[in-house]
PDB file of C-alpha atoms and ligand atoms in Angstrom:
ATOM      1  CA  MET A   1     -10.329   8.994   3.456  1.00  0.00           C
ATOM      2  CA  THR A   2     -11.044  10.719   0.179  1.00  0.00           C
ATOM      3  CA  ARG A   3     -13.492  13.548  -0.291  1.00  0.00           C
ATOM      4  CA  THR A   4     -15.954  11.172  -1.948  1.00  0.00           C
ATOM      5  CA  ASP A   5     -15.673   8.699   0.921  1.00  0.00           C
ATOM      6  CA  ARG A   6     -16.338  11.463   3.420  1.00  0.00           C
ATOM      7  CA  ALA A   7     -19.350  12.745   1.460  1.00  0.00           C
ATOM      8  CA  LEU A   8     -20.743   9.225   1.162  1.00  0.00           C
ATOM      9  CA  SER A   9     -20.201   8.648   4.863  1.00  0.00           C
ATOM     10  CA  TRP A  10     -22.079  11.835   5.738  1.00  0.00           C
ATOM     11  CA  ALA A  11     -24.885  10.879   3.328  1.00  0.00           C
ATOM     12  CA  TYR A  12     -25.224   7.486   5.020  1.00  0.00           C
ATOM     13  CA  LEU A  13     -25.321   9.166   8.424  1.00  0.00           C
ATOM     14  CA  LEU A  14     -27.954  11.705   7.357  1.00  0.00           C
ATOM     15  CA  ALA A  15     -30.045   8.957   5.747  1.00  0.00           C
ATOM     16  CA  SER A  16     -29.821   6.930   8.952  1.00  0.00           C
ATOM     17  CA  PHE A  17     -31.111   9.913  10.970  1.00  0.00           C
ATOM     18  CA  LEU A  18     -33.962  10.334   8.480  1.00  0.00           C
ATOM     19  CA  THR A  19     -34.962   6.658   8.630  1.00  0.00           C
ATOM     20  CA  LEU A  20     -34.664   6.715  12.418  1.00  0.00           C
ATOM     21  CA  HIS A  21     -36.975   9.732  12.540  1.00  0.00           C
ATOM     22  CA  CYS A  22     -39.423   7.938  10.245  1.00  0.00           C
ATOM     23  CA  ALA A  23     -39.249   4.861  12.490  1.00  0.00           C
ATOM     24  CA  VAL A  24     -40.082   6.986  15.540  1.00  0.00           C
ATOM     25  CA  VAL A  25     -42.998   8.661  13.736  1.00  0.00           C
ATOM     26  CA  SER A  26     -44.255   5.254  12.585  1.00  0.00           C
ATOM     27  CA  ALA A  27     -44.073   3.936  16.141  1.00  0.00           C
ATOM     28  CA  ARG A  28     -46.061   6.922  17.426  1.00  0.00           C
ATOM     29  CA  HIS A  29     -48.760   6.304  14.822  1.00  0.00           C
ATOM     30  CA  GLY A  30     -49.060   2.610  15.636  1.00  0.00           C
ATOM     31  CA  ALA A  31     -47.377   1.067  12.567  1.00  0.00           C
ATOM     32  CA  PRO A  32     -45.122  -1.651  14.016  1.00  0.00           C
ATOM     33  CA  TRP A  33     -44.092  -3.161  10.647  1.00  0.00           C
ATOM     34  CA  TYR A  34     -42.952   0.210   9.304  1.00  0.00           C
ATOM     35  CA  THR A  35     -41.187   0.874  12.595  1.00  0.00           C
ATOM     36  CA  ALA A  36     -39.331  -2.433  12.378  1.00  0.00           C
ATOM     37  CA  GLY A  37     -38.436  -1.944   8.715  1.00  0.00           C
ATOM     38  CA  LEU A  38     -37.212   1.597   9.191  1.00  0.00           C
ATOM     39  CA  THR A  39     -35.223   0.617  12.269  1.00  0.00           C
ATOM     40  CA  ALA A  40     -33.560  -2.139  10.253  1.00  0.00           C
ATOM     41  CA  ALA A  41     -32.816   0.388   7.486  1.00  0.00           C
ATOM     42  CA  THR A  42     -31.295   2.713  10.073  1.00  0.00           C
ATOM     43  CA  LEU A  43     -29.034  -0.040  11.360  1.00  0.00           C
ATOM     44  CA  LEU A  44     -27.999  -0.945   7.831  1.00  0.00           C
ATOM     45  CA  LEU A  45     -27.070   2.664   7.083  1.00  0.00           C
ATOM     46  CA  ILE A  46     -25.042   2.932  10.291  1.00  0.00           C
ATOM     47  CA  GLY A  47     -23.300  -0.308   9.317  1.00  0.00           C
ATOM     48  CA  ALA A  48     -22.543   1.168   5.883  1.00  0.00           C
ATOM     49  CA  THR A  49     -20.986   4.214   7.541  1.00  0.00           C
ATOM     50  CA  VAL A  50     -18.769   2.032   9.726  1.00  0.00           C
ATOM     51  CA  ARG A  51     -17.745  -0.098   6.730  1.00  0.00           C
ATOM     52  CA  GLU A  52     -16.899   3.026   4.762  1.00  0.00           C
ATOM     53  CA  HIS A  53     -14.474   4.047   7.527  1.00  0.00           C
ATOM     54  CA  GLN A  54     -12.996   0.543   7.720  1.00  0.00           C
ATOM     55  CA  ALA A  55     -12.484   0.458   3.951  1.00  0.00           C
ATOM     56  CA  ALA A  56     -10.740   3.839   4.098  1.00  0.00           C
ATOM     57  CA  ASP A  57      -8.450   2.548   6.861  1.00  0.00           C
ATOM     58  CA  GLU A  58      -7.624  -0.570   4.825  1.00  0.00           C
ATOM     59  CA  ARG A  59      -6.855   1.533   1.737  1.00  0.00           C
ATOM     60  CA  ARG A  60      -4.588   3.782   3.808  1.00  0.00           C
ATOM     61  CA  ALA A  61      -2.773   0.729   5.250  1.00  0.00           C
ATOM     62  CA  THR A  62      -2.328  -0.707   1.758  1.00  0.00           C
ATOM     63  CA  VAL A  63      -0.821   2.561   0.529  1.00  0.00           C
ATOM     64  CA  VAL A  64       1.623   2.615   3.458  1.00  0.00           C
ATOM     65  CA  LYS A  65       2.651  -1.015   2.824  1.00  0.00           C
ATOM     66  CA  THR A  66       3.089  -0.372  -0.890  1.00  0.00           C
ATOM     67  CA  GLU A  67       5.230   2.706  -0.265  1.00  0.00           C
ATOM     68  CA  ARG A  68       7.375   0.804   2.231  1.00  0.00           C
ATOM     69  CA  ALA A  69       7.842  -2.085  -0.232  1.00  0.00           C
ATOM     70  CA  ALA A  70       8.784   0.353  -3.001  1.00  0.00           C
ATOM     71  CA  ARG A  71      11.352   2.039  -0.736  1.00  0.00           C
ATOM     72  CA  LEU A  72      12.877  -1.350   0.195  1.00  0.00           C
ATOM     73  CA  ARG A  73      12.945  -2.389  -3.463  1.00  0.00           C
ATOM     74  CA  ALA A  74      14.698   0.877  -4.358  1.00  0.00           C
ATOM     75  CA  LEU A  75      17.279   0.261  -1.608  1.00  0.00           C
ATOM     76  CA  ASP A  76      17.904  -3.257  -2.905  1.00  0.00           C
ATOM     77  CA  GLU A  77      18.361  -1.909  -6.421  1.00  0.00           C
ATOM     78  CA  GLN A  78      20.781   0.727  -5.160  1.00  0.00           C
ATOM     79  CA  ARG A  79      22.786  -1.933  -3.315  1.00  0.00           C
ATOM     80  CA  ALA A  80      22.867  -4.139  -6.432  1.00  0.00           C
ATOM     81  CA  ILE A  81      24.013  -1.197  -8.567  1.00  0.00           C
ATOM     82  CA  ARG A  82      26.692  -0.321  -6.005  1.00  0.00           C
ATOM     83  CA  ARG A  83      27.884  -3.961  -5.895  1.00  0.00           C
ATOM     84  CA  THR A  84      28.012  -4.116  -9.682  1.00  0.00           C
ATOM     85  CA  ALA A  85      29.890  -0.819  -9.844  1.00  0.00           C
ATOM     86  CA  ASP A  86      32.368  -2.100  -7.263  1.00  0.00           C
ATOM     87  CA  THR A  87      32.841  -5.296  -9.233  1.00  0.00           C
ATOM     88  CA  LEU A  88      33.316  -3.401 -12.465  1.00  0.00           C
ATOM     89  CA  GLY A  89      35.729  -1.074 -10.735  1.00  0.00           C
ATOM     90  CA  HIS A  90      37.830  -4.044  -9.636  1.00  0.00           C
ATOM     91  CA  SER A  91      37.810  -5.759 -13.001  1.00  0.00           C
ATOM     92  CA  CYS A  92      41.191  -5.529 -14.559  1.00  0.00           C
ATOM     93  CA  CYS A  93      41.237  -7.391 -17.858  1.00  0.00           C
ATOM     94  CA  GLU A  94      38.893  -9.138 -20.238  1.00  0.00           C
ATOM     95  CA  ARG A  95      40.227 -12.554 -19.326  1.00  0.00           C
ATOM     96  CA  TRP A  96      39.416 -11.914 -15.661  1.00  0.00           C
ATOM     97  CA  TRP A  97      35.916 -10.838 -16.666  1.00  0.00           C
ATOM     98  CA  THR A  98      35.194 -13.838 -18.933  1.00  0.00           C
ATOM     99  CA  SER A  99      36.662 -16.353 -16.457  1.00  0.00           C
ATOM    100  CA  CYS A 100      34.507 -15.020 -13.606  1.00  0.00           C
ATOM    101  CA  GLY A 101      37.516 -13.595 -11.834  1.00  0.00           C
ATOM    102  CA  THR A 102      39.631 -16.760 -11.757  1.00  0.00           C
ATOM    103  CA  GLN A 103      42.259 -15.977 -14.449  1.00  0.00           C
ATOM    104  CA  HIS A 104      44.120 -12.932 -15.742  1.00  0.00           C
ATOM    105  CA  ALA A 105      45.492 -12.079 -19.128  1.00  0.00           C
ATOM    106  CA  SER A 106      49.243 -12.295 -19.522  1.00  0.00           C
ATOM    107  CA  THR A 107      49.395  -8.540 -19.939  1.00  0.00           C
ATOM    108  CA  CYS A 108      47.266  -7.809 -16.880  1.00  0.00           C
ATOM    109  CA  ASN A 109      48.792  -5.598 -14.233  1.00  0.00           C
ATOM    110  CA  SER A 110      46.827  -7.276 -11.441  1.00  0.00           C
ATOM    111  CA  GLN A 111      48.386 -10.633 -12.261  1.00  0.00           C
ATOM    112  CA  ARG A 112      51.818  -9.101 -12.006  1.00  0.00           C
ATOM    113  CA  ARG A 113      50.977  -7.552  -8.676  1.00  0.00           C
ATOM    114  CA  THR A 114      49.510 -10.743  -7.138  1.00  0.00           C
ATOM    115  CA  VAL A 115      52.069 -13.154  -8.551  1.00  0.00           C
TER     116      VAL A 115
HETATM  117 ZN1   ZN B 201      43.382  -9.141 -14.852  1.00  0.00          ZN
END
């Protein structure tokens, strides 16, 4: 939860206490419509506070998922680089490279070793 989210959450909570107080005062002075309206406003502000916390939780979960996906992607890239380096390390001649590893040049040392 960011600083702004926290400040907004506290503002909603304070506003809900204020509207609740106004609803109570309205009820004591015999104004049922104001009491109902202010009670509804209080409930809406409490709902806004709860939603603010839920949104912060969802943002936090999204950040965690994104970081995990980035770490996995980095691992995959490292594996691909390692595989490529291994392949390049085992390449012996240009003929082997251009024939996708099926043939060797006549001067290739690997061909002499395997044959
Ligand atoms: Zn070769």
